[in-house]
């Protein structure tokens, strides 16, 4: 389905010496426990912020014609497909909120 598309994995976001801001925020806010879901959570979080910045609406956006703004509801809806068996959700929200430019 994605032949010819560009796919960015966690290895493509940053390096151990130069972390992507989302990777650094996940560490700062303990946005993981076992780490099993973490690569997907971080890649999705980066994509969520890009989607919102691009004006792509979600099911919780107030309008399909005006640009959505970052909110906890937008984040939770857009990240809803990412399941964490350890329940690190509150810390993940804090990390993504910080990267989005709002106080965590
Ligand atoms: S941190 Fe282990 S599943 Fe999410």
PDB file of N, CA and C and ligand atoms in Angstrom:
ATOM      1  N   UNK A   1       0.814  -1.205   0.000  1.00  0.00           N
ATOM      2  CA  UNK A   1       0.000   0.000   0.000  1.00  0.00           C
ATOM      3  C   UNK A   1       0.857   1.268   0.000  1.00  0.00           C
ATOM      4  N   UNK A   2       2.082   1.172   0.486  1.00  0.00           N
ATOM      5  CA  UNK A   2       2.916   2.369   0.591  1.00  0.00           C
ATOM      6  C   UNK A   2       4.145   2.306  -0.291  1.00  0.00           C
ATOM      7  N   UNK A   3       4.035   1.534  -1.382  1.00  0.00           N
ATOM      8  CA  UNK A   3       5.149   1.466  -2.311  1.00  0.00           C
ATOM      9  C   UNK A   3       5.494   2.871  -2.805  1.00  0.00           C
ATOM     10  N   UNK A   4       6.758   3.219  -2.703  1.00  0.00           N
ATOM     11  CA  UNK A   4       7.202   4.534  -3.138  1.00  0.00           C
ATOM     12  C   UNK A   4       7.081   5.614  -2.074  1.00  0.00           C
ATOM     13  N   UNK A   5       6.460   5.281  -0.949  1.00  0.00           N
ATOM     14  CA  UNK A   5       6.313   6.261   0.132  1.00  0.00           C
ATOM     15  C   UNK A   5       7.561   6.284   1.010  1.00  0.00           C
ATOM     16  N   UNK A   6       7.732   7.363   1.727  1.00  0.00           N
ATOM     17  CA  UNK A   6       8.815   7.480   2.690  1.00  0.00           C
ATOM     18  C   UNK A   6       8.270   7.120   4.071  1.00  0.00           C
ATOM     19  N   UNK A   7       8.950   6.228   4.775  1.00  0.00           N
ATOM     20  CA  UNK A   7       8.528   5.813   6.113  1.00  0.00           C
ATOM     21  C   UNK A   7       9.650   6.123   7.097  1.00  0.00           C
ATOM     22  N   UNK A   8       9.310   6.870   8.155  1.00  0.00           N
ATOM     23  CA  UNK A   8      10.300   7.195   9.188  1.00  0.00           C
ATOM     24  C   UNK A   8      10.057   6.317  10.403  1.00  0.00           C
ATOM     25  N   UNK A   9      11.065   5.570  10.798  1.00  0.00           N
ATOM     26  CA  UNK A   9      10.985   4.753  12.003  1.00  0.00           C
ATOM     27  C   UNK A   9      11.668   5.503  13.147  1.00  0.00           C
ATOM     28  N   UNK A  10      11.653   4.918  14.324  1.00  0.00           N
ATOM     29  CA  UNK A  10      12.270   5.560  15.486  1.00  0.00           C
ATOM     30  C   UNK A  10      13.761   5.816  15.239  1.00  0.00           C
ATOM     31  N   UNK A  11      14.409   4.923  14.492  1.00  0.00           N
ATOM     32  CA  UNK A  11      15.833   5.108  14.214  1.00  0.00           C
ATOM     33  C   UNK A  11      16.089   6.325  13.332  1.00  0.00           C
ATOM     34  N   UNK A  12      15.063   6.759  12.609  1.00  0.00           N
ATOM     35  CA  UNK A  12      15.213   7.895  11.713  1.00  0.00           C
ATOM     36  C   UNK A  12      14.921   9.234  12.363  1.00  0.00           C
ATOM     37  N   UNK A  13      14.457   9.214  13.609  1.00  0.00           N
ATOM     38  CA  UNK A  13      14.105  10.470  14.273  1.00  0.00           C
ATOM     39  C   UNK A  13      15.289  11.138  14.951  1.00  0.00           C
ATOM     40  N   UNK A  14      16.115  10.380  15.587  1.00  0.00           N
ATOM     41  CA  UNK A  14      17.237  10.958  16.313  1.00  0.00           C
ATOM     42  C   UNK A  14      18.312   9.917  16.524  1.00  0.00           C
ATOM     43  N   UNK A  15      19.357  10.314  17.181  1.00  0.00           N
ATOM     44  CA  UNK A  15      20.440   9.396  17.517  1.00  0.00           C
ATOM     45  C   UNK A  15      20.666   9.468  19.023  1.00  0.00           C
ATOM     46  N   UNK A  16      21.356   8.502  19.592  1.00  0.00           N
ATOM     47  CA  UNK A  16      21.634   8.577  21.028  1.00  0.00           C
ATOM     48  C   UNK A  16      22.356   9.868  21.412  1.00  0.00           C
ATOM     49  N   UNK A  17      23.169  10.390  20.512  1.00  0.00           N
ATOM     50  CA  UNK A  17      23.906  11.621  20.808  1.00  0.00           C
ATOM     51  C   UNK A  17      23.087  12.874  20.508  1.00  0.00           C
ATOM     52  N   UNK A  18      22.091  12.750  19.678  1.00  0.00           N
ATOM     53  CA  UNK A  18      21.288  13.893  19.253  1.00  0.00           C
ATOM     54  C   UNK A  18      19.821  13.476  19.158  1.00  0.00           C
ATOM     55  N   UNK A  19      19.172  13.380  20.318  1.00  0.00           N
ATOM     56  CA  UNK A  19      17.791  12.903  20.364  1.00  0.00           C
ATOM     57  C   UNK A  19      16.840  13.891  19.694  1.00  0.00           C
ATOM     58  N   UNK A  20      15.804  13.349  19.086  1.00  0.00           N
ATOM     59  CA  UNK A  20      14.694  14.180  18.613  1.00  0.00           C
ATOM     60  C   UNK A  20      14.030  14.785  19.865  1.00  0.00           C
ATOM     61  N   UNK A  21      13.490  16.001  19.788  1.00  0.00           N
ATOM     62  CA  UNK A  21      12.840  16.595  20.956  1.00  0.00           C
ATOM     63  C   UNK A  21      11.768  15.695  21.591  1.00  0.00           C
ATOM     64  N   UNK A  22      11.065  14.908  20.778  1.00  0.00           N
ATOM     65  CA  UNK A  22      10.040  14.018  21.344  1.00  0.00           C
ATOM     66  C   UNK A  22      10.701  12.895  22.140  1.00  0.00           C
ATOM     67  N   UNK A  23      11.796  12.371  21.651  1.00  0.00           N
ATOM     68  CA  UNK A  23      12.515  11.338  22.396  1.00  0.00           C
ATOM     69  C   UNK A  23      13.003  11.902  23.737  1.00  0.00           C
ATOM     70  N   UNK A  24      13.563  13.101  23.705  1.00  0.00           N
ATOM     71  CA  UNK A  24      14.065  13.728  24.935  1.00  0.00           C
ATOM     72  C   UNK A  24      12.918  13.984  25.912  1.00  0.00           C
ATOM     73  N   UNK A  25      11.767  14.390  25.398  1.00  0.00           N
ATOM     74  CA  UNK A  25      10.616  14.662  26.277  1.00  0.00           C
ATOM     75  C   UNK A  25      10.085  13.375  26.903  1.00  0.00           C
ATOM     76  N   UNK A  26      10.079  12.291  26.154  1.00  0.00           N
ATOM     77  CA  UNK A  26       9.644  11.010  26.724  1.00  0.00           C
ATOM     78  C   UNK A  26      10.567  10.598  27.866  1.00  0.00           C
ATOM     79  N   UNK A  27      11.851  10.819  27.712  1.00  0.00           N
ATOM     80  CA  UNK A  27      12.791  10.498  28.801  1.00  0.00           C
ATOM     81  C   UNK A  27      12.529  11.416  29.983  1.00  0.00           C
ATOM     82  N   UNK A  28      12.426  12.711  29.725  1.00  0.00           N
ATOM     83  CA  UNK A  28      12.224  13.686  30.800  1.00  0.00           C
ATOM     84  C   UNK A  28      10.972  13.382  31.619  1.00  0.00           C
ATOM     85  N   UNK A  29       9.888  12.986  30.937  1.00  0.00           N
ATOM     86  CA  UNK A  29       8.602  12.791  31.611  1.00  0.00           C
ATOM     87  C   UNK A  29       8.308  11.321  31.928  1.00  0.00           C
ATOM     88  N   UNK A  30       9.307  10.461  31.790  1.00  0.00           N
ATOM     89  CA  UNK A  30       9.096   9.020  32.041  1.00  0.00           C
ATOM     90  C   UNK A  30       7.891   8.518  31.243  1.00  0.00           C
ATOM     91  N   UNK A  31       7.888   8.798  29.950  1.00  0.00           N
ATOM     92  CA  UNK A  31       6.771   8.412  29.089  1.00  0.00           C
ATOM     93  C   UNK A  31       6.814   6.961  28.659  1.00  0.00           C
ATOM     94  N   UNK A  32       7.395   6.110  29.447  1.00  0.00           N
ATOM     95  CA  UNK A  32       7.472   4.682  29.129  1.00  0.00           C
ATOM     96  C   UNK A  32       7.796   3.933  30.416  1.00  0.00           C
ATOM     97  N   UNK A  33       7.535   2.647  30.364  1.00  0.00           N
ATOM     98  CA  UNK A  33       7.966   1.787  31.477  1.00  0.00           C
ATOM     99  C   UNK A  33       8.812   0.648  30.914  1.00  0.00           C
ATOM    100  N   UNK A  34       8.161  -0.348  30.273  1.00  0.00           N
ATOM    101  CA  UNK A  34       8.966  -1.447  29.715  1.00  0.00           C
ATOM    102  C   UNK A  34       9.610  -1.042  28.397  1.00  0.00           C
ATOM    103  N   UNK A  35       9.031  -0.068  27.703  1.00  0.00           N
ATOM    104  CA  UNK A  35       9.589   0.416  26.444  1.00  0.00           C
ATOM    105  C   UNK A  35       9.079  -0.295  25.206  1.00  0.00           C
ATOM    106  N   UNK A  36       8.224  -1.311  25.391  1.00  0.00           N
ATOM    107  CA  UNK A  36       7.748  -2.075  24.236  1.00  0.00           C
ATOM    108  C   UNK A  36       6.984  -1.191  23.245  1.00  0.00           C
ATOM    109  N   UNK A  37       6.135  -0.331  23.743  1.00  0.00           N
ATOM    110  CA  UNK A  37       5.302   0.500  22.872  1.00  0.00           C
ATOM    111  C   UNK A  37       5.986   1.812  22.485  1.00  0.00           C
ATOM    112  N   UNK A  38       7.094   2.122  23.116  1.00  0.00           N
ATOM    113  CA  UNK A  38       7.680   3.460  23.025  1.00  0.00           C
ATOM    114  C   UNK A  38       8.049   3.906  21.606  1.00  0.00           C
ATOM    115  N   UNK A  39       8.685   3.065  20.783  1.00  0.00           N
ATOM    116  CA  UNK A  39       8.994   3.550  19.422  1.00  0.00           C
ATOM    117  C   UNK A  39       7.744   3.995  18.666  1.00  0.00           C
ATOM    118  N   UNK A  40       6.681   3.208  18.759  1.00  0.00           N
ATOM    119  CA  UNK A  40       5.436   3.572  18.082  1.00  0.00           C
ATOM    120  C   UNK A  40       4.788   4.798  18.681  1.00  0.00           C
ATOM    121  N   UNK A  41       4.841   4.902  20.011  1.00  0.00           N
ATOM    122  CA  UNK A  41       4.256   6.078  20.672  1.00  0.00           C
ATOM    123  C   UNK A  41       4.980   7.353  20.213  1.00  0.00           C
ATOM    124  N   UNK A  42       6.294   7.307  20.176  1.00  0.00           N
ATOM    125  CA  UNK A  42       7.063   8.501  19.799  1.00  0.00           C
ATOM    126  C   UNK A  42       6.829   8.849  18.331  1.00  0.00           C
ATOM    127  N   UNK A  43       6.882   7.851  17.449  1.00  0.00           N
ATOM    128  CA  UNK A  43       6.641   8.136  16.023  1.00  0.00           C
ATOM    129  C   UNK A  43       5.233   8.680  15.814  1.00  0.00           C
ATOM    130  N   UNK A  44       4.253   8.109  16.494  1.00  0.00           N
ATOM    131  CA  UNK A  44       2.882   8.601  16.364  1.00  0.00           C
ATOM    132  C   UNK A  44       2.745  10.007  16.925  1.00  0.00           C
ATOM    133  N   UNK A  45       3.409  10.279  18.035  1.00  0.00           N
ATOM    134  CA  UNK A  45       3.324  11.613  18.639  1.00  0.00           C
ATOM    135  C   UNK A  45       3.889  12.673  17.694  1.00  0.00           C
ATOM    136  N   UNK A  46       4.994  12.357  17.047  1.00  0.00           N
ATOM    137  CA  UNK A  46       5.566  13.294  16.068  1.00  0.00           C
ATOM    138  C   UNK A  46       4.578  13.504  14.917  1.00  0.00           C
ATOM    139  N   UNK A  47       3.981  12.413  14.450  1.00  0.00           N
ATOM    140  CA  UNK A  47       3.023  12.511  13.343  1.00  0.00           C
ATOM    141  C   UNK A  47       1.773  13.288  13.756  1.00  0.00           C
ATOM    142  N   UNK A  48       1.328  13.105  14.999  1.00  0.00           N
ATOM    143  CA  UNK A  48       0.155  13.834  15.493  1.00  0.00           C
ATOM    144  C   UNK A  48       0.402  15.341  15.439  1.00  0.00           C
ATOM    145  N   UNK A  49       1.561  15.766  15.921  1.00  0.00           N
ATOM    146  CA  UNK A  49       1.851  17.210  15.898  1.00  0.00           C
ATOM    147  C   UNK A  49       1.949  17.727  14.471  1.00  0.00           C
ATOM    148  N   UNK A  50       2.511  16.914  13.569  1.00  0.00           N
ATOM    149  CA  UNK A  50       2.574  17.310  12.154  1.00  0.00           C
ATOM    150  C   UNK A  50       1.173  17.405  11.553  1.00  0.00           C
ATOM    151  N   UNK A  51       0.300  16.459  11.891  1.00  0.00           N
ATOM    152  CA  UNK A  51      -1.080  16.481  11.391  1.00  0.00           C
ATOM    153  C   UNK A  51      -1.805  17.736  11.838  1.00  0.00           C
ATOM    154  N   UNK A  52      -1.695  18.032  13.123  1.00  0.00           N
ATOM    155  CA  UNK A  52      -2.388  19.208  13.654  1.00  0.00           C
ATOM    156  C   UNK A  52      -1.836  20.473  13.000  1.00  0.00           C
ATOM    157  N   UNK A  53      -0.523  20.537  12.876  1.00  0.00           N
ATOM    158  CA  UNK A  53       0.111  21.700  12.244  1.00  0.00           C
ATOM    159  C   UNK A  53      -0.337  21.850  10.790  1.00  0.00           C
ATOM    160  N   UNK A  54      -0.594  20.732  10.127  1.00  0.00           N
ATOM    161  CA  UNK A  54      -1.035  20.756   8.730  1.00  0.00           C
ATOM    162  C   UNK A  54      -2.523  21.025   8.585  1.00  0.00           C
ATOM    163  N   UNK A  55      -3.247  21.061   9.727  1.00  0.00           N
ATOM    164  CA  UNK A  55      -4.676  21.368   9.674  1.00  0.00           C
ATOM    165  C   UNK A  55      -5.576  20.179   9.415  1.00  0.00           C
ATOM    166  N   UNK A  56      -5.072  18.978   9.621  1.00  0.00           N
ATOM    167  CA  UNK A  56      -5.885  17.779   9.391  1.00  0.00           C
ATOM    168  C   UNK A  56      -6.825  17.589  10.584  1.00  0.00           C
ATOM    169  N   UNK A  57      -8.149  17.573  10.365  1.00  0.00           N
ATOM    170  CA  UNK A  57      -9.084  17.416  11.477  1.00  0.00           C
ATOM    171  C   UNK A  57      -9.156  15.964  11.956  1.00  0.00           C
ATOM    172  N   UNK A  58      -9.642  15.794  13.190  1.00  0.00           N
ATOM    173  CA  UNK A  58      -9.881  14.452  13.737  1.00  0.00           C
ATOM    174  C   UNK A  58     -11.359  14.342  14.107  1.00  0.00           C
ATOM    175  N   UNK A  59     -11.731  13.232  14.701  1.00  0.00           N
ATOM    176  CA  UNK A  59     -13.130  13.042  15.100  1.00  0.00           C
ATOM    177  C   UNK A  59     -13.545  13.990  16.226  1.00  0.00           C
ATOM    178  N   UNK A  60     -12.582  14.547  16.960  1.00  0.00           N
ATOM    179  CA  UNK A  60     -12.949  15.457  18.051  1.00  0.00           C
ATOM    180  C   UNK A  60     -12.735  16.928  17.681  1.00  0.00           C
ATOM    181  N   UNK A  61     -12.280  17.192  16.471  1.00  0.00           N
ATOM    182  CA  UNK A  61     -12.111  18.583  16.042  1.00  0.00           C
ATOM    183  C   UNK A  61     -13.478  19.246  15.941  1.00  0.00           C
ATOM    184  N   UNK A  62     -13.514  20.507  16.303  1.00  0.00           N
ATOM    185  CA  UNK A  62     -14.773  21.230  16.308  1.00  0.00           C
ATOM    186  C   UNK A  62     -15.328  21.488  14.919  1.00  0.00           C
ATOM    187  N   UNK A  63     -14.461  21.480  13.921  1.00  0.00           N
ATOM    188  CA  UNK A  63     -14.886  21.798  12.563  1.00  0.00           C
ATOM    189  C   UNK A  63     -14.004  21.048  11.568  1.00  0.00           C
ATOM    190  N   UNK A  64     -14.582  20.720  10.439  1.00  0.00           N
ATOM    191  CA  UNK A  64     -13.796  20.086   9.381  1.00  0.00           C
ATOM    192  C   UNK A  64     -13.151  21.114   8.465  1.00  0.00           C
ATOM    193  N   UNK A  65     -13.524  22.383   8.634  1.00  0.00           N
ATOM    194  CA  UNK A  65     -13.027  23.412   7.718  1.00  0.00           C
ATOM    195  C   UNK A  65     -12.062  24.392   8.364  1.00  0.00           C
ATOM    196  N   UNK A  66     -11.982  24.392   9.701  1.00  0.00           N
ATOM    197  CA  UNK A  66     -11.007  25.262  10.359  1.00  0.00           C
ATOM    198  C   UNK A  66      -9.900  24.404  10.955  1.00  0.00           C
ATOM    199  N   UNK A  67      -8.709  24.972  11.017  1.00  0.00           N
ATOM    200  CA  UNK A  67      -7.548  24.234  11.495  1.00  0.00           C
ATOM    201  C   UNK A  67      -7.722  23.834  12.958  1.00  0.00           C
ATOM    202  N   UNK A  68      -7.445  22.582  13.285  1.00  0.00           N
ATOM    203  CA  UNK A  68      -7.537  22.161  14.685  1.00  0.00           C
ATOM    204  C   UNK A  68      -6.378  22.731  15.495  1.00  0.00           C
ATOM    205  N   UNK A  69      -6.594  22.841  16.793  1.00  0.00           N
ATOM    206  CA  UNK A  69      -5.529  23.267  17.699  1.00  0.00           C
ATOM    207  C   UNK A  69      -5.152  22.094  18.599  1.00  0.00           C
ATOM    208  N   UNK A  70      -3.927  22.112  19.057  1.00  0.00           N
ATOM    209  CA  UNK A  70      -3.492  21.056  19.958  1.00  0.00           C
ATOM    210  C   UNK A  70      -4.289  21.126  21.246  1.00  0.00           C
ATOM    211  N   UNK A  71      -4.764  19.986  21.705  1.00  0.00           N
ATOM    212  CA  UNK A  71      -5.452  19.882  23.002  1.00  0.00           C
ATOM    213  C   UNK A  71      -5.288  18.452  23.483  1.00  0.00           C
ATOM    214  N   UNK A  72      -5.579  18.240  24.744  1.00  0.00           N
ATOM    215  CA  UNK A  72      -5.505  16.879  25.283  1.00  0.00           C
ATOM    216  C   UNK A  72      -6.489  15.972  24.557  1.00  0.00           C
ATOM    217  N   UNK A  73      -7.658  16.491  24.222  1.00  0.00           N
ATOM    218  CA  UNK A  73      -8.656  15.685  23.522  1.00  0.00           C
ATOM    219  C   UNK A  73      -8.161  15.299  22.123  1.00  0.00           C
ATOM    220  N   UNK A  74      -7.555  16.267  21.412  1.00  0.00           N
ATOM    221  CA  UNK A  74      -7.010  15.963  20.077  1.00  0.00           C
ATOM    222  C   UNK A  74      -5.903  14.918  20.198  1.00  0.00           C
ATOM    223  N   UNK A  75      -5.045  15.090  21.178  1.00  0.00           N
ATOM    224  CA  UNK A  75      -3.936  14.154  21.354  1.00  0.00           C
ATOM    225  C   UNK A  75      -4.445  12.758  21.668  1.00  0.00           C
ATOM    226  N   UNK A  76      -5.374  12.655  22.612  1.00  0.00           N
ATOM    227  CA  UNK A  76      -5.882  11.342  23.006  1.00  0.00           C
ATOM    228  C   UNK A  76      -6.597  10.659  21.839  1.00  0.00           C
ATOM    229  N   UNK A  77      -7.372  11.414  21.054  1.00  0.00           N
ATOM    230  CA  UNK A  77      -8.054  10.837  19.902  1.00  0.00           C
ATOM    231  C   UNK A  77      -7.050  10.344  18.860  1.00  0.00           C
ATOM    232  N   UNK A  78      -6.079  11.182  18.548  1.00  0.00           N
ATOM    233  CA  UNK A  78      -5.130  10.840  17.482  1.00  0.00           C
ATOM    234  C   UNK A  78      -4.154   9.745  17.900  1.00  0.00           C
ATOM    235  N   UNK A  79      -3.924   9.595  19.185  1.00  0.00           N
ATOM    236  CA  UNK A  79      -3.022   8.555  19.678  1.00  0.00           C
ATOM    237  C   UNK A  79      -3.784   7.304  20.129  1.00  0.00           C
ATOM    238  N   UNK A  80      -5.089   7.264  19.920  1.00  0.00           N
ATOM    239  CA  UNK A  80      -5.910   6.203  20.509  1.00  0.00           C
ATOM    240  C   UNK A  80      -5.571   4.811  19.985  1.00  0.00           C
ATOM    241  N   UNK A  81      -4.930   4.705  18.855  1.00  0.00           N
ATOM    242  CA  UNK A  81      -4.548   3.394  18.340  1.00  0.00           C
ATOM    243  C   UNK A  81      -3.286   2.839  18.965  1.00  0.00           C
ATOM    244  N   UNK A  82      -2.600   3.635  19.777  1.00  0.00           N
ATOM    245  CA  UNK A  82      -1.360   3.198  20.412  1.00  0.00           C
ATOM    246  C   UNK A  82      -1.663   2.706  21.820  1.00  0.00           C
ATOM    247  N   UNK A  83      -1.549   1.433  22.013  1.00  0.00           N
ATOM    248  CA  UNK A  83      -1.864   0.832  23.306  1.00  0.00           C
ATOM    249  C   UNK A  83      -0.580   0.634  24.108  1.00  0.00           C
ATOM    250  N   UNK A  84      -0.618   1.025  25.383  1.00  0.00           N
ATOM    251  CA  UNK A  84       0.500   0.816  26.305  1.00  0.00           C
ATOM    252  C   UNK A  84       0.038  -0.139  27.402  1.00  0.00           C
ATOM    253  N   UNK A  85       0.633  -1.311  27.454  1.00  0.00           N
ATOM    254  CA  UNK A  85       0.250  -2.306  28.463  1.00  0.00           C
ATOM    255  C   UNK A  85       0.590  -1.835  29.871  1.00  0.00           C
ATOM    256  N   UNK A  86       1.521  -0.916  29.988  1.00  0.00           N
ATOM    257  CA  UNK A  86       1.943  -0.447  31.309  1.00  0.00           C
ATOM    258  C   UNK A  86       1.224   0.824  31.740  1.00  0.00           C
ATOM    259  N   UNK A  87       0.401   1.361  30.881  1.00  0.00           N
ATOM    260  CA  UNK A  87      -0.401   2.522  31.275  1.00  0.00           C
ATOM    261  C   UNK A  87       0.391   3.789  31.494  1.00  0.00           C
ATOM    262  N   UNK A  88       1.353   4.058  30.622  1.00  0.00           N
ATOM    263  CA  UNK A  88       2.184   5.267  30.770  1.00  0.00           C
ATOM    264  C   UNK A  88       1.514   6.491  30.153  1.00  0.00           C
ATOM    265  N   UNK A  89       0.221   6.418  29.926  1.00  0.00           N
ATOM    266  CA  UNK A  89      -0.468   7.461  29.159  1.00  0.00           C
ATOM    267  C   UNK A  89      -0.309   8.868  29.734  1.00  0.00           C
ATOM    268  N   UNK A  90      -0.453   9.036  31.018  1.00  0.00           N
ATOM    269  CA  UNK A  90      -0.400  10.404  31.572  1.00  0.00           C
ATOM    270  C   UNK A  90       0.978  11.029  31.334  1.00  0.00           C
ATOM    271  N   UNK A  91       2.023  10.253  31.447  1.00  0.00           N
ATOM    272  CA  UNK A  91       3.361  10.795  31.208  1.00  0.00           C
ATOM    273  C   UNK A  91       3.604  11.030  29.719  1.00  0.00           C
ATOM    274  N   UNK A  92       3.006  10.199  28.878  1.00  0.00           N
ATOM    275  CA  UNK A  92       3.104  10.410  27.431  1.00  0.00           C
ATOM    276  C   UNK A  92       2.427  11.731  27.070  1.00  0.00           C
ATOM    277  N   UNK A  93       1.256  11.981  27.637  1.00  0.00           N
ATOM    278  CA  UNK A  93       0.552  13.240  27.373  1.00  0.00           C
ATOM    279  C   UNK A  93       1.415  14.424  27.810  1.00  0.00           C
ATOM    280  N   UNK A  94       2.060  14.315  28.962  1.00  0.00           N
ATOM    281  CA  UNK A  94       2.928  15.400  29.431  1.00  0.00           C
ATOM    282  C   UNK A  94       4.086  15.634  28.470  1.00  0.00           C
ATOM    283  N   UNK A  95       4.685  14.565  27.973  1.00  0.00           N
ATOM    284  CA  UNK A  95       5.819  14.696  27.045  1.00  0.00           C
ATOM    285  C   UNK A  95       5.387  15.349  25.744  1.00  0.00           C
ATOM    286  N   UNK A  96       4.305  14.882  25.166  1.00  0.00           N
ATOM    287  CA  UNK A  96       3.861  15.422  23.881  1.00  0.00           C
ATOM    288  C   UNK A  96       3.395  16.867  24.042  1.00  0.00           C
ATOM    289  N   UNK A  97       2.730  17.145  25.151  1.00  0.00           N
ATOM    290  CA  UNK A  97       2.273  18.510  25.412  1.00  0.00           C
ATOM    291  C   UNK A  97       3.448  19.464  25.491  1.00  0.00           C
ATOM    292  N   UNK A  98       4.524  19.035  26.117  1.00  0.00           N
ATOM    293  CA  UNK A  98       5.710  19.889  26.191  1.00  0.00           C
ATOM    294  C   UNK A  98       6.284  20.167  24.803  1.00  0.00           C
ATOM    295  N   UNK A  99       6.366  19.147  23.984  1.00  0.00           N
ATOM    296  CA  UNK A  99       6.913  19.332  22.640  1.00  0.00           C
ATOM    297  C   UNK A  99       5.980  20.203  21.794  1.00  0.00           C
ATOM    298  N   UNK A 100       4.680  20.096  22.059  1.00  0.00           N
ATOM    299  CA  UNK A 100       3.718  20.921  21.329  1.00  0.00           C
ATOM    300  C   UNK A 100       3.840  22.388  21.685  1.00  0.00           C
ATOM    301  N   UNK A 101       4.604  22.687  22.750  1.00  0.00           N
ATOM    302  CA  UNK A 101       4.841  24.075  23.091  1.00  0.00           C
ATOM    303  C   UNK A 101       4.004  24.610  24.214  1.00  0.00           C
ATOM    304  N   UNK A 102       3.350  23.717  24.924  1.00  0.00           N
ATOM    305  CA  UNK A 102       2.533  24.158  26.046  1.00  0.00           C
ATOM    306  C   UNK A 102       3.121  23.585  27.325  1.00  0.00           C
ATOM    307  N   UNK A 103       2.877  24.243  28.443  1.00  0.00           N
ATOM    308  CA  UNK A 103       3.412  23.709  29.698  1.00  0.00           C
ATOM    309  C   UNK A 103       2.826  22.344  30.010  1.00  0.00           C
ATOM    310  N   UNK A 104       3.657  21.440  30.435  1.00  0.00           N
ATOM    311  CA  UNK A 104       3.184  20.077  30.733  1.00  0.00           C
ATOM    312  C   UNK A 104       2.632  19.983  32.147  1.00  0.00           C
TER     313      UNK A 104
HETATM  314  S1  LIG B   1       5.854   1.244  28.152  1.00  0.00           S
HETATM  315 FE1  LIG B   1       5.597  -0.896  28.034  1.00  0.00          FE
HETATM  316  S2  LIG B   1       3.846  -1.146  26.774  1.00  0.00           S
HETATM  317 FE2  LIG B   1       4.042   0.979  26.981  1.00  0.00          FE
END
